[in-house]
mmCIF file of C-alpha atoms and ligand atoms in Angstrom:
data_model
loop_
_atom_site.group_PDB
_atom_site.id
_atom_site.type_symbol
_atom_site.label_atom_id
_atom_site.label_comp_id
_atom_site.label_asym_id
_atom_site.label_seq_id
_atom_site.Cartn_x
_atom_site.Cartn_y
_atom_site.Cartn_z
ATOM 1 C CA MET A 28 35.105 71.411 -222.393
ATOM 2 C CA ARG A 29 36.068 72.602 -225.850
ATOM 3 C CA VAL A 30 36.834 76.325 -225.653
ATOM 4 C CA VAL A 31 37.040 77.999 -229.071
ATOM 5 C CA ILE A 32 38.437 81.522 -228.866
ATOM 6 C CA LEU A 33 37.548 83.510 -231.973
ATOM 7 C CA GLU A 34 38.644 86.897 -233.302
ATOM 8 C CA SER A 35 35.289 88.684 -233.185
ATOM 9 C CA SER A 36 31.601 88.347 -232.451
ATOM 10 C CA GLU A 37 31.075 87.851 -236.208
ATOM 11 C CA SER A 38 33.391 84.818 -236.103
ATOM 12 C CA VAL A 39 31.363 83.471 -233.168
ATOM 13 C CA THR A 40 28.216 83.872 -235.284
ATOM 14 C CA GLN A 41 29.763 82.022 -238.241
ATOM 15 C CA PHE A 42 31.123 79.231 -236.038
ATOM 16 C CA ALA A 43 27.720 78.734 -234.368
ATOM 17 C CA ALA A 44 25.863 78.811 -237.701
ATOM 18 C CA ASP A 45 28.271 76.203 -239.122
ATOM 19 C CA GLU A 46 27.635 73.927 -236.114
ATOM 20 C CA VAL A 47 23.846 74.199 -236.421
ATOM 21 C CA CYS A 48 23.949 73.696 -240.195
ATOM 22 C CA ALA A 49 26.223 70.655 -239.894
ATOM 23 C CA LEU A 50 23.723 69.037 -237.515
ATOM 24 C CA LEU A 51 20.713 69.852 -239.704
ATOM 25 C CA LYS A 52 22.449 68.503 -242.825
ATOM 26 C CA GLU A 53 23.617 65.342 -241.073
ATOM 27 C CA ARG A 54 20.083 64.662 -239.781
ATOM 28 C CA ASN A 55 18.517 65.457 -243.137
ATOM 29 C CA ALA A 56 20.866 63.054 -244.892
ATOM 30 C CA LYS A 57 19.652 60.315 -242.531
ATOM 31 C CA GLY A 58 16.013 61.306 -243.065
ATOM 32 C CA PHE A 59 15.545 62.580 -239.486
ATOM 33 C CA GLY A 60 14.703 65.984 -238.129
ATOM 34 C CA ALA A 61 16.911 67.626 -235.518
ATOM 35 C CA VAL A 62 15.801 68.886 -232.116
ATOM 36 C CA LEU A 63 17.321 72.250 -231.255
ATOM 37 C CA GLY A 64 17.345 74.018 -227.902
ATOM 38 C CA LEU A 65 17.264 77.778 -228.404
ATOM 39 C CA ALA A 66 18.158 80.847 -226.367
ATOM 40 C CA THR A 67 17.036 84.460 -226.562
ATOM 41 C CA GLY A 68 18.858 87.665 -225.590
ATOM 42 C CA GLY A 69 21.369 89.723 -227.533
ATOM 43 C CA THR A 70 24.040 87.062 -228.062
ATOM 44 C CA PRO A 71 22.283 84.662 -230.503
ATOM 45 C CA LEU A 72 20.816 87.422 -232.711
ATOM 46 C CA GLY A 73 23.698 87.169 -235.198
ATOM 47 C CA LEU A 74 23.298 83.385 -235.331
ATOM 48 C CA TYR A 75 19.582 83.713 -236.077
ATOM 49 C CA ARG A 76 20.250 86.289 -238.833
ATOM 50 C CA GLU A 77 22.793 83.907 -240.378
ATOM 51 C CA LEU A 78 20.439 80.913 -240.182
ATOM 52 C CA ILE A 79 17.701 82.970 -241.868
ATOM 53 C CA ALA A 80 20.140 83.895 -244.668
ATOM 54 C CA ARG A 81 21.316 80.295 -245.179
ATOM 55 C CA ASN A 82 17.691 79.092 -245.189
ATOM 56 C CA ALA A 83 16.816 81.757 -247.790
ATOM 57 C CA ARG A 84 19.734 80.522 -249.936
ATOM 58 C CA ARG A 85 18.309 76.963 -249.465
ATOM 59 C CA GLU A 86 21.540 75.726 -247.903
ATOM 60 C CA ILE A 87 19.506 74.335 -244.988
ATOM 61 C CA THR A 88 15.892 73.541 -244.259
ATOM 62 C CA PHE A 89 14.038 73.645 -240.955
ATOM 63 C CA ALA A 90 11.195 71.535 -242.384
ATOM 64 C CA ASN A 91 11.832 68.666 -239.955
ATOM 65 C CA VAL A 92 13.276 70.652 -237.089
ATOM 66 C CA GLU A 93 11.668 70.846 -233.650
ATOM 67 C CA THR A 94 12.744 73.543 -231.197
ATOM 68 C CA PHE A 95 12.571 74.125 -227.462
ATOM 69 C CA ASN A 96 13.369 77.493 -225.947
ATOM 70 C CA LEU A 97 15.092 77.788 -222.622
ATOM 71 C CA ASP A 98 12.762 80.176 -220.903
ATOM 72 C CA GLU A 99 9.910 82.679 -220.818
ATOM 73 C CA TYR A 100 9.033 85.489 -218.418
ATOM 74 C CA VAL A 101 6.091 85.081 -216.079
ATOM 75 C CA GLY A 102 3.517 87.850 -216.372
ATOM 76 C CA VAL A 103 4.383 88.879 -219.936
ATOM 77 C CA PRO A 104 1.726 87.821 -222.488
ATOM 78 C CA PRO A 105 3.061 85.984 -225.560
ATOM 79 C CA ASP A 106 2.007 88.795 -227.920
ATOM 80 C CA SER A 107 3.984 91.396 -225.930
ATOM 81 C CA PRO A 108 7.145 92.563 -227.735
ATOM 82 C CA CYS A 109 8.997 91.844 -224.460
ATOM 83 C CA SER A 110 8.034 88.146 -224.423
ATOM 84 C CA TYR A 111 10.366 85.440 -225.667
ATOM 85 C CA HIS A 112 7.497 84.045 -227.781
ATOM 86 C CA TYR A 113 7.507 87.344 -229.658
ATOM 87 C CA TYR A 114 11.317 87.489 -229.800
ATOM 88 C CA MET A 115 11.522 84.045 -231.440
ATOM 89 C CA LEU A 116 8.870 84.853 -234.035
ATOM 90 C CA GLU A 117 10.443 88.228 -234.817
ATOM 91 C CA ASN A 118 14.061 87.068 -234.914
ATOM 92 C CA LEU A 119 13.797 83.576 -236.381
ATOM 93 C CA PHE A 120 10.614 81.558 -236.749
ATOM 94 C CA GLN A 121 8.623 83.789 -239.103
ATOM 95 C CA HIS A 122 11.586 84.074 -241.486
ATOM 96 C CA ILE A 123 12.359 80.357 -241.961
ATOM 97 C CA ASP A 124 10.566 77.265 -243.292
ATOM 98 C CA ILE A 125 9.809 75.844 -239.838
ATOM 99 C CA ASP A 126 6.426 74.424 -238.853
ATOM 100 C CA LEU A 127 5.352 76.702 -235.969
ATOM 101 C CA ALA A 128 3.616 73.737 -234.323
ATOM 102 C CA MET A 129 7.113 72.256 -233.889
ATOM 103 C CA THR A 130 8.392 75.280 -231.935
ATOM 104 C CA HIS A 131 8.018 75.303 -228.166
ATOM 105 C CA VAL A 132 8.593 78.233 -225.855
ATOM 106 C CA PRO A 133 7.615 77.638 -222.204
ATOM 107 C CA ILE A 134 4.010 78.753 -221.667
ATOM 108 C CA THR A 135 3.542 81.100 -218.731
ATOM 109 C CA HIS A 136 0.285 82.829 -219.598
ATOM 110 C CA GLY A 137 -3.163 81.551 -218.587
ATOM 111 C CA VAL A 138 -1.763 78.270 -217.235
ATOM 112 C CA GLU A 139 -0.834 76.677 -213.953
ATOM 113 C CA LEU A 140 2.939 77.163 -214.014
ATOM 114 C CA GLN A 141 4.013 73.881 -212.425
ATOM 115 C CA LYS A 142 1.763 71.933 -214.828
ATOM 116 C CA SER A 143 3.147 73.915 -217.746
ATOM 117 C CA ALA A 144 6.703 73.104 -216.606
ATOM 118 C CA GLU A 145 5.904 69.398 -216.393
ATOM 119 C CA ALA A 146 4.221 69.432 -219.817
ATOM 120 C CA PHE A 147 7.293 71.145 -221.292
ATOM 121 C CA GLU A 148 9.611 68.469 -219.886
ATOM 122 C CA LEU A 149 7.319 65.791 -221.306
ATOM 123 C CA GLN A 150 7.368 67.411 -224.749
ATOM 124 C CA ILE A 151 11.181 67.371 -224.740
ATOM 125 C CA GLU A 152 11.127 63.704 -223.785
ATOM 126 C CA GLN A 153 8.556 62.884 -226.486
ATOM 127 C CA ALA A 154 10.734 64.653 -229.071
ATOM 128 C CA GLY A 155 13.538 62.243 -228.137
ATOM 129 C CA GLY A 156 15.564 64.858 -226.255
ATOM 130 C CA ILE A 157 17.498 67.880 -227.467
ATOM 131 C CA ASP A 158 20.303 67.231 -229.969
ATOM 132 C CA LEU A 159 21.984 70.605 -229.709
ATOM 133 C CA GLN A 160 21.270 73.206 -227.042
ATOM 134 C CA ILE A 161 22.351 76.778 -227.793
ATOM 135 C CA LEU A 162 23.137 78.817 -224.686
ATOM 136 C CA GLY A 163 24.035 82.404 -223.891
ATOM 137 C CA ILE A 164 25.402 83.225 -220.445
ATOM 138 C CA GLY A 165 24.397 85.899 -217.972
ATOM 139 C CA SER A 166 26.992 88.241 -216.500
ATOM 140 C CA ASP A 167 26.405 86.316 -213.239
ATOM 141 C CA ALA A 168 26.949 83.016 -215.139
ATOM 142 C CA HIS A 169 23.290 82.026 -215.281
ATOM 143 C CA ILE A 170 22.223 79.684 -218.094
ATOM 144 C CA GLY A 171 18.582 79.774 -219.050
ATOM 145 C CA PHE A 172 17.290 81.651 -216.028
ATOM 146 C CA ASN A 173 19.020 79.317 -213.602
ATOM 147 C CA GLU A 174 20.296 81.950 -211.265
ATOM 148 C CA ILE A 175 22.918 81.619 -208.524
ATOM 149 C CA GLY A 176 22.032 78.847 -206.108
ATOM 150 C CA SER A 177 20.047 76.857 -208.700
ATOM 151 C CA SER A 178 20.242 73.159 -208.004
ATOM 152 C CA LEU A 179 22.529 71.432 -210.478
ATOM 153 C CA GLY A 180 19.850 68.723 -210.609
ATOM 154 C CA SER A 181 16.991 71.152 -211.371
ATOM 155 C CA ARG A 182 14.312 70.674 -214.015
ATOM 156 C CA THR A 183 11.951 73.168 -215.664
ATOM 157 C CA ARG A 184 10.362 75.374 -212.999
ATOM 158 C CA VAL A 185 9.778 78.983 -211.961
ATOM 159 C CA LYS A 186 12.863 80.913 -210.843
ATOM 160 C CA THR A 187 13.186 84.362 -209.315
ATOM 161 C CA LEU A 188 15.475 86.629 -211.364
ATOM 162 C CA THR A 189 18.368 88.335 -209.589
ATOM 163 C CA GLU A 190 18.537 92.113 -209.423
ATOM 164 C CA ARG A 191 21.576 91.945 -211.719
ATOM 165 C CA THR A 192 19.719 89.951 -214.382
ATOM 166 C CA ARG A 193 16.742 92.324 -214.163
ATOM 167 C CA GLN A 194 19.169 95.247 -214.542
ATOM 168 C CA ASP A 195 20.883 93.584 -217.548
ATOM 169 C CA ASN A 196 17.502 92.998 -219.217
ATOM 170 C CA ALA A 197 15.951 96.378 -218.379
ATOM 171 C CA ARG A 198 17.074 97.551 -221.849
ATOM 172 C CA TYR A 199 14.276 95.485 -223.380
ATOM 173 C CA PHE A 200 11.589 96.847 -221.038
ATOM 174 C CA GLY A 201 12.383 100.543 -220.765
ATOM 175 C CA SER A 202 12.734 100.468 -216.987
ATOM 176 C CA ILE A 203 13.883 97.923 -214.422
ATOM 177 C CA ASP A 204 10.528 98.250 -212.660
ATOM 178 C CA ASP A 205 8.855 96.673 -215.701
ATOM 179 C CA VAL A 206 11.179 93.641 -215.793
ATOM 180 C CA PRO A 207 9.353 90.592 -214.387
ATOM 181 C CA GLN A 208 10.490 89.151 -211.074
ATOM 182 C CA THR A 209 10.210 85.534 -212.245
ATOM 183 C CA ALA A 210 10.529 83.294 -215.298
ATOM 184 C CA LEU A 211 9.807 79.689 -216.224
ATOM 185 C CA THR A 212 13.123 78.111 -217.208
ATOM 186 C CA MET A 213 14.554 74.746 -218.197
ATOM 187 C CA GLY A 214 16.519 73.413 -215.247
ATOM 188 C CA ILE A 215 20.238 72.765 -215.201
ATOM 189 C CA GLN A 216 19.651 69.017 -215.322
ATOM 190 C CA THR A 217 17.265 69.514 -218.276
ATOM 191 C CA ILE A 218 20.040 71.398 -220.092
ATOM 192 C CA LEU A 219 22.663 68.786 -219.170
ATOM 193 C CA GLU A 220 20.518 66.052 -220.744
ATOM 194 C CA SER A 221 21.008 67.594 -224.214
ATOM 195 C CA GLN A 222 23.239 65.512 -226.509
ATOM 196 C CA SER A 223 25.498 68.486 -227.138
ATOM 197 C CA ILE A 224 25.698 72.075 -225.922
ATOM 198 C CA LEU A 225 27.042 75.182 -227.642
ATOM 199 C CA LEU A 226 27.503 78.213 -225.396
ATOM 200 C CA LEU A 227 28.109 81.573 -227.064
ATOM 201 C CA ALA A 228 29.594 84.609 -225.344
ATOM 202 C CA THR A 229 30.932 87.914 -226.589
ATOM 203 C CA GLY A 230 32.252 91.055 -224.917
ATOM 204 C CA THR A 231 34.196 91.859 -221.767
ATOM 205 C CA GLY A 232 30.974 91.900 -219.742
ATOM 206 C CA LYS A 233 31.022 88.085 -219.947
ATOM 207 C CA ALA A 234 34.757 87.612 -219.192
ATOM 208 C CA LYS A 235 34.374 86.866 -215.484
ATOM 209 C CA ALA A 236 31.407 84.554 -216.039
ATOM 210 C CA ILE A 237 33.404 82.625 -218.651
ATOM 211 C CA ARG A 238 36.463 82.364 -216.418
ATOM 212 C CA ASP A 239 34.372 81.085 -213.494
ATOM 213 C CA THR A 240 32.525 78.646 -215.782
ATOM 214 C CA VAL A 241 35.634 77.123 -217.347
ATOM 215 C CA GLU A 242 38.346 77.477 -214.725
ATOM 216 C CA GLY A 243 36.490 77.682 -211.430
ATOM 217 C CA PRO A 244 34.993 74.937 -209.281
ATOM 218 C CA ILE A 245 31.615 73.371 -210.085
ATOM 219 C CA THR A 246 29.224 75.220 -207.834
ATOM 220 C CA ALA A 247 25.604 76.330 -207.739
ATOM 221 C CA SER A 248 26.987 79.848 -207.192
ATOM 222 C CA VAL A 249 28.170 79.709 -210.835
ATOM 223 C CA PRO A 250 25.311 77.869 -212.583
ATOM 224 C CA ALA A 251 27.168 77.549 -215.911
ATOM 225 C CA SER A 252 30.010 75.697 -214.139
ATOM 226 C CA ALA A 253 27.679 72.663 -214.182
ATOM 227 C CA LEU A 254 28.570 72.403 -217.889
ATOM 228 C CA GLN A 255 31.944 70.974 -216.808
ATOM 229 C CA LEU A 256 29.998 67.776 -216.079
ATOM 230 C CA HIS A 257 28.812 67.425 -219.683
ATOM 231 C CA PRO A 258 30.985 65.422 -222.103
ATOM 232 C CA ASN A 259 30.052 67.372 -225.222
ATOM 233 C CA VAL A 260 30.141 71.110 -224.538
ATOM 234 C CA THR A 261 31.658 73.734 -226.816
ATOM 235 C CA LEU A 262 32.126 77.356 -225.825
ATOM 236 C CA ALA A 263 32.453 79.695 -228.807
ATOM 237 C CA ILE A 264 33.653 83.002 -227.413
ATOM 238 C CA ASP A 265 35.324 86.117 -228.739
ATOM 239 C CA ARG A 266 38.659 87.460 -227.458
ATOM 240 C CA ASP A 267 36.920 89.886 -225.105
ATOM 241 C CA ALA A 268 34.854 87.179 -223.449
ATOM 242 C CA ALA A 269 38.028 85.051 -223.237
ATOM 243 C CA SER A 270 40.070 87.853 -221.667
ATOM 244 C CA GLY A 271 39.769 86.500 -218.104
ATOM 245 C CA LEU A 272 40.927 82.958 -218.917
ATOM 246 C CA ALA A 273 44.250 81.990 -217.342
ATOM 247 C CA ASN A 274 44.616 79.142 -219.853
ATOM 248 C CA ALA A 275 43.640 80.960 -223.059
ATOM 249 C CA ASP A 276 46.946 79.981 -224.738
ATOM 250 C CA TYR A 277 46.265 76.324 -224.007
ATOM 251 C CA PHE A 278 42.772 76.525 -225.538
ATOM 252 C CA LEU A 279 44.152 78.267 -228.643
ATOM 253 C CA ALA A 280 46.829 75.566 -229.012
ATOM 254 C CA ALA A 281 44.231 72.815 -228.591
ATOM 255 C CA GLU A 282 42.178 74.299 -231.450
ATOM 256 C CA ARG A 283 45.270 74.534 -233.679
ATOM 257 C CA ASN A 284 45.994 70.858 -233.011
ATOM 258 C CA ARG A 285 42.394 69.964 -233.715
ATOM 259 C CA ALA A 286 42.620 71.713 -237.086
ATOM 260 C CA VAL A 287 45.865 69.861 -237.906
ATOM 261 C CA ALA A 288 44.312 66.516 -236.885
ATOM 262 C CA SER A 289 41.210 67.092 -239.008
ATOM 263 C CA ARG A 290 43.349 68.054 -242.051
ATOM 264 C CA SER A 291 45.440 64.891 -241.756
ATOM 265 C CA SER A 292 42.495 62.523 -241.178
HETATM 266 C C1 F6R B 20 17.920 83.629 -222.777
HETATM 267 C C2 F6R B 20 18.591 83.076 -221.628
HETATM 268 C C3 F6R B 20 19.650 83.808 -220.887
HETATM 269 C C4 F6R B 20 20.592 84.627 -221.786
HETATM 270 C C5 F6R B 20 21.575 85.410 -220.944
HETATM 271 C C6 F6R B 20 22.502 86.258 -221.780
HETATM 272 O O1 F6R B 20 16.944 82.732 -223.266
HETATM 273 O O2 F6R B 20 18.270 82.000 -221.244
HETATM 274 O O3 F6R B 20 20.407 82.904 -220.120
HETATM 275 O O4 F6R B 20 21.266 83.754 -222.643
HETATM 276 O O5 F6R B 20 20.882 86.231 -220.048
HETATM 277 O O6 F6R B 20 21.768 87.244 -222.423
HETATM 278 P P1 F6R B 20 22.446 88.191 -223.519
HETATM 279 O O7 F6R B 20 22.750 87.335 -224.683
HETATM 280 O O8 F6R B 20 21.384 89.224 -223.826
HETATM 281 O O9 F6R B 20 23.656 88.772 -222.877
#
């Protein structure tokens, strides 16, 4: 795993935006579109603001980009401000030059959920797979809504949210009682099939989850620890989120060496 420890949440935003832009430019130069996996929540908001700004300055285009979101609540209609459909429109899609028909957020309203999950998996396959999956991480180390105990071989399906996740997300709903009990989420195996993965984390509230993900054993009790199995994962985290790492100095040294190697190549 590449662990990039950055000074601030703003540096995490800039790092993530540079990674996304590099992929889009590389694909554009080859005449292909990129397939992005997207997350919601508080963490990627800075990234989305930065992508909107770079798109407005015409540094990047989303004209040939297809997107797949990690998850959507069950029981929240897509036009509700609490839905992830709404979040994506509000915070990214309606501000950039993307074709909305190329954006996919799991459908949980007015459908049979298992069929919707299977259709979602098929759409990812038909798009040729995800090139770059952006992830946040829950304070209990969930990725997507793969909560503790999620099979490391899981695919898109309905998951029950933990009390802790519902508590963490109550800020978007007003009260914990209004937070749905379940969500449709990409599975851990679905996530692991992405070509590359970029996990973002900021703040001390994520420090334990990051430590367990990077330095603990691979276990379904820490869903993000499954990322240790993936050959192309980068964690971009601020100093607070890195504060629980026993090997922070090693990761900082590895990044310094990487910078030296790229300057001399
Ligand atoms: C969101 C998602 C979740 C969040 C996680 C962290 O689509 O899949 O795994 O990334 O709950 O949320 P924030 O960023 O709000 O701390």
